Coordinates of C-alpha atoms in Angstrom, one line a residue:
Chain A
X16 CA 0.1 0.0 0.0
X17 CA 1.8 3.1 -1.3
X18 CA 0.1 5.4 1.3
X19 CA 1.8 3.9 4.1
X20 CA 5.1 4.2 2.0
X21 CA 4.9 7.8 1.9
X22 CA 4.3 8.0 5.7
X23 CA 7.4 5.7 6.1
X24 CA 9.5 8.1 3.9
X25 CA 8.2 11.4 5.9
X26 CA 9.2 9.7 9.0
X27 CA 12.7 8.9 7.7
X28 CA 12.9 12.7 6.8
X29 CA 11.8 13.6 10.2
X30 CA 14.2 11.5 11.8
X31 CA 17.2 12.9 9.7
X32 CA 16.3 16.4 10.4
X33 CA 15.9 15.9 14.0
X34 CA 19.6 14.5 14.0
X35 CA 20.4 17.6 12.5
X36 CA 18.7 19.6 15.1
X37 CA 20.5 17.6 17.6
X38 CA 24.0 18.0 16.2
X39 CA 23.1 21.8 15.8
X40 CA 21.9 22.2 19.5
X41 CA 25.0 20.4 20.9
X42 CA 27.2 22.5 18.7
X43 CA 25.6 25.8 20.1
X44 CA 25.2 24.5 23.7
X45 CA 29.5 23.7 23.5
X46 CA 30.4 26.9 21.4
X47 CA 32.1 28.3 24.5
X48 CA 33.2 25.2 26.1
X49 CA 37.1 25.7 26.3
X50 CA 39.7 23.3 27.1
X51 CA 43.7 23.1 27.4
X52 CA 44.5 20.9 24.7
X53 CA 44.0 20.6 21.0
X54 CA 42.6 17.1 21.1
X55 CA 40.2 17.4 24.0
X56 CA 38.5 20.5 22.6
X57 CA 34.9 20.1 21.1
X58 CA 34.7 20.1 17.5
X59 CA 31.6 21.2 15.6
X60 CA 29.6 18.1 14.5
X61 CA 27.6 17.7 11.4
X62 CA 25.4 14.7 10.2
X63 CA 25.8 13.7 6.6
X64 CA 22.6 12.8 4.7
X65 CA 22.2 10.4 1.9
X66 CA 19.1 8.9 -0.2
X67 CA 18.1 5.4 1.0
X68 CA 17.8 4.3 -2.6
X69 CA 18.7 0.7 -1.6
X70 CA 15.7 0.4 0.5
X71 CA 13.5 2.0 -2.2
X72 CA 14.4 -0.5 -4.7
X73 CA 14.0 -3.6 -2.4
X74 CA 10.3 -2.9 -1.5
X75 CA 9.3 -1.8 -4.5
X76 CA 8.4 1.9 -3.4
X77 CA 8.9 4.7 -5.9
X78 CA 10.2 7.5 -3.5
X79 CA 13.4 7.2 -1.6
X80 CA 13.9 8.1 2.1
X81 CA 16.6 9.6 3.5
X82 CA 19.2 8.2 6.1
X83 CA 21.9 9.6 8.2
X84 CA 25.2 8.1 6.9
X85 CA 27.2 9.3 10.0
X86 CA 28.3 12.4 11.8
X87 CA 31.7 14.1 10.9
X88 CA 33.7 16.4 13.1
X89 CA 34.6 19.7 11.3
X90 CA 38.2 20.0 10.5
X91 CA 38.3 23.8 10.4
X92 CA 41.1 25.0 12.8
X93 CA 40.2 25.7 16.4
X94 CA 40.5 29.3 17.9
X95 CA 43.6 29.5 20.0
X96 CA 43.6 32.3 22.6
X97 CA 46.1 33.5 24.9
X98 CA 44.6 33.7 28.3
X99 CA 47.1 33.0 31.1
X100 CA 44.6 33.9 33.7
X101 CA 42.2 31.0 32.7
X102 CA 42.4 28.0 35.0
X103 CA 42.0 25.8 32.0
X104 CA 45.3 27.4 30.5
X105 CA 48.0 25.0 29.2
X106 CA 51.7 25.7 30.2
X107 CA 52.2 28.2 27.7
X108 CA 48.9 30.0 28.7
X109 CA 46.7 29.3 25.8
X110 CA 43.2 28.0 25.8
X111 CA 41.4 26.4 22.9
X112 CA 38.0 27.3 21.8
X113 CA 35.7 25.0 19.5
X114 CA 35.2 25.7 15.8
X115 CA 31.6 26.4 15.9
X116 CA 30.4 29.0 13.8
X117 CA 27.2 30.3 15.5
X118 CA 25.8 32.0 12.4
X119 CA 26.3 28.9 10.3
X120 CA 24.8 26.8 13.2
X121 CA 21.7 29.4 13.3
X122 CA 21.1 29.2 9.6
X123 CA 21.6 25.2 10.0
X124 CA 18.8 25.1 12.7
X125 CA 16.2 27.1 10.5
X126 CA 16.6 25.0 7.5
X127 CA 16.5 21.9 9.8
X128 CA 13.3 22.9 11.4
X129 CA 11.9 23.9 8.1
X130 CA 12.7 20.5 6.9
X131 CA 11.1 18.8 9.7
X132 CA 7.8 20.7 9.4
X133 CA 7.6 20.0 5.7
X134 CA 7.8 16.2 6.5
X135 CA 5.3 16.6 9.3
X136 CA 2.9 18.4 6.9
X137 CA 3.4 15.5 4.5
X138 CA 2.4 13.0 6.9
X139 CA -0.7 14.9 7.9
X140 CA -1.8 15.4 4.4
X141 CA -1.3 11.7 3.8
X142 CA -3.3 10.8 7.0
X143 CA -6.1 13.2 5.8
X144 CA -6.2 11.5 2.4
X145 CA -5.9 8.1 3.8
X146 CA -8.9 8.8 6.0
X147 CA -11.0 9.7 3.0
X148 CA -10.0 6.4 1.2
X149 CA -11.2 4.4 4.3
X150 CA -14.6 6.4 4.0
X151 CA -15.0 5.5 0.4
X152 CA -18.6 4.4 -0.4
X153 CA -19.8 5.1 3.2
X154 CA -22.8 7.2 3.9
X155 CA -25.8 7.9 1.8
Chain B
X27 CA -27.3 -6.2 -19.6
X28 CA -24.7 -7.3 -17.1
X29 CA -23.5 -4.6 -14.5
X30 CA -19.9 -4.4 -14.7
X31 CA -18.2 -3.0 -11.2
X32 CA -15.0 -3.2 -12.7
X33 CA -15.9 -0.7 -15.4
X34 CA -17.7 1.4 -13.0
X35 CA -14.4 2.2 -11.1
X36 CA -11.9 1.0 -13.5
X37 CA -10.3 4.3 -14.7
X38 CA -10.5 6.1 -11.6
X39 CA -8.8 3.3 -9.6
X40 CA -5.6 3.6 -12.0
X41 CA -5.5 7.4 -11.9
X42 CA -5.5 7.1 -8.0
X43 CA -2.7 4.5 -8.0
X44 CA -0.8 6.8 -10.3
X45 CA -1.5 9.8 -8.1
X46 CA -0.5 7.9 -4.9
X47 CA 2.9 6.7 -6.5
X48 CA 3.5 10.3 -7.4
X49 CA 2.9 11.5 -4.0
X50 CA 5.3 8.9 -2.8
X51 CA 8.0 10.3 -5.1
X52 CA 7.3 13.9 -4.2
X53 CA 7.4 13.0 -0.5
X54 CA 10.8 11.1 -1.2
X55 CA 12.3 14.5 -2.7
X56 CA 11.0 16.5 0.3
X57 CA 12.7 14.0 2.5
X58 CA 15.9 14.4 0.7
X59 CA 15.7 18.2 0.5
X60 CA 18.9 18.5 2.3
X61 CA 20.7 15.3 0.8
X62 CA 24.0 16.4 -1.0
X63 CA 23.9 15.1 -4.4
X64 CA 20.3 14.1 -4.5
X65 CA 18.3 14.8 -7.8
X66 CA 14.8 15.8 -7.6
X67 CA 12.5 13.2 -9.5
X68 CA 8.8 13.1 -10.7
X69 CA 6.4 10.8 -12.4
X70 CA 5.4 11.8 -15.7
X71 CA 1.6 11.3 -15.3
X72 CA 0.4 11.2 -18.9
X73 CA 3.1 8.2 -19.7
X74 CA 2.2 6.5 -16.3
X75 CA -1.6 6.9 -17.1
X76 CA -1.1 5.5 -20.7
X77 CA 1.0 2.5 -19.6
X78 CA -1.6 1.8 -16.7
X79 CA -4.5 1.8 -19.1
X80 CA -2.8 -0.8 -21.5
X81 CA -1.4 -2.8 -18.7
X82 CA -2.7 -6.4 -19.3
X83 CA -1.6 -7.7 -15.9
X84 CA 1.9 -8.5 -16.9
X85 CA 3.3 -11.5 -18.6
X86 CA 1.9 -15.0 -18.3
X87 CA 4.1 -17.1 -15.6
X88 CA 4.2 -20.7 -16.9
X89 CA 6.9 -21.7 -14.3
X90 CA 7.6 -20.9 -10.9
X91 CA 11.2 -19.8 -12.1
X92 CA 9.9 -17.0 -14.5
X93 CA 10.2 -13.3 -13.3
X94 CA 7.1 -11.4 -13.1
X95 CA 6.6 -9.2 -16.1
X96 CA 5.6 -5.9 -14.3
X97 CA 8.2 -3.4 -13.9
X98 CA 6.6 -0.7 -16.1
X99 CA 6.2 1.9 -13.5
X100 CA 9.8 2.6 -12.9
X101 CA 10.2 3.9 -16.4
X102 CA 7.7 6.6 -15.9
X103 CA 10.1 8.2 -13.2
X104 CA 12.1 11.0 -14.7
X105 CA 14.5 13.6 -13.2
X106 CA 13.5 17.2 -12.9
X107 CA 15.1 19.8 -14.7
X108 CA 16.3 22.2 -12.2
X109 CA 15.3 25.9 -12.9
X110 CA 18.0 27.5 -10.9
X111 CA 21.7 27.1 -10.6
X112 CA 23.4 24.6 -8.5
X113 CA 23.6 25.7 -4.9
X114 CA 26.9 24.0 -4.3
X115 CA 25.8 20.5 -2.9
X116 CA 24.6 19.2 -6.3
X117 CA 20.9 19.0 -4.7
X118 CA 18.1 19.9 -7.2
X119 CA 15.1 19.7 -4.7
X120 CA 13.2 23.2 -4.6
X121 CA 11.2 22.8 -1.6
X122 CA 8.5 25.2 -2.5
X123 CA 8.0 23.7 -5.8
X124 CA 7.8 20.2 -4.4
X125 CA 5.4 21.4 -1.7
X126 CA 3.1 22.7 -4.3
X127 CA 3.2 19.9 -6.4
X128 CA 2.3 17.5 -3.2
X129 CA -0.5 19.7 -2.4
X130 CA -1.8 19.8 -5.9
X131 CA -1.3 16.2 -6.5
X132 CA -3.2 15.5 -3.0
X133 CA -6.1 17.5 -4.2
X134 CA -6.4 15.7 -7.2
X135 CA -6.3 12.6 -5.5
X136 CA -9.1 13.7 -3.2
X137 CA -11.0 14.7 -6.4
X138 CA -10.5 11.2 -7.8
X139 CA -12.0 9.8 -4.5
X140 CA -15.0 12.3 -4.8
X141 CA -15.8 11.2 -8.2
X142 CA -15.5 7.5 -7.0
X143 CA -17.8 8.1 -4.3
X144 CA -20.3 9.6 -6.6
X145 CA -20.1 6.6 -8.7
X146 CA -20.7 4.2 -5.7
X147 CA -23.8 6.2 -4.5
X148 CA -25.1 6.1 -8.0
X149 CA -24.5 2.3 -8.2
X150 CA -26.3 1.9 -4.8
X151 CA -29.1 3.7 -5.9
X152 CA -29.6 1.9 -8.9
X153 CA -29.3 -1.4 -7.1
X154 CA -31.9 -0.5 -4.4
X155 CA -34.4 0.8 -7.2
X156 CA -34.9 4.1 -5.7
X157 CA -36.3 2.6 -2.5
X158 CA -34.0 4.4 -0.3

């Protein structure tokens, strides 16, 4: 029944967008967590999306859902700051700040929330249509 | 004169199944609106409808090992021609366009349901002989 497939696709979309929102939240929350070494510092995380084409061909559905392949850490250079007064400063007096770009994260968050919303609307429309199908031929 | 229920719903039932396939493809596009490299797809409704009309239930299977000869639907899926330049990640989904397409398609689906309801009502009336 392909109307159920639409629900499934919309739910993969919602799942993927919520992973994206989740990583954005974590990035923003950690935007100011400093540390005393390069390795320990938080690095911005972003999910990688891919179309779930293999599943689409196996169960004979026409549309493709989306899946999260994994989460990659940004390789941008960290911000190193000279702050000898900071308790977390290393022996040379430097602290390391995450490479989170707040502006980028905010834009990403808006895009993710719009994407989530779209998928919810699809599920809602499908539900309405499905109800109509179930009522087919009823009443006077 | 025999009443053919198949004839009563035949055409509309096929139209609805093509419509729901199309909804599926479009919802796939929207789910992949942020997937890098994903190319938006759509069903060519004209072609799909034509092949649905001439569909003869597939090839006859005379042996268990035969493949089923019904794979005609995949052929009607075509890639959409993007109307704006590549935004950098190779994705060609235009979320606004797809949303409108989804909505339009859904409304046409509902219209198909309304027509079918009307037909069923008419048939009921005929079967009841106008007695209620």
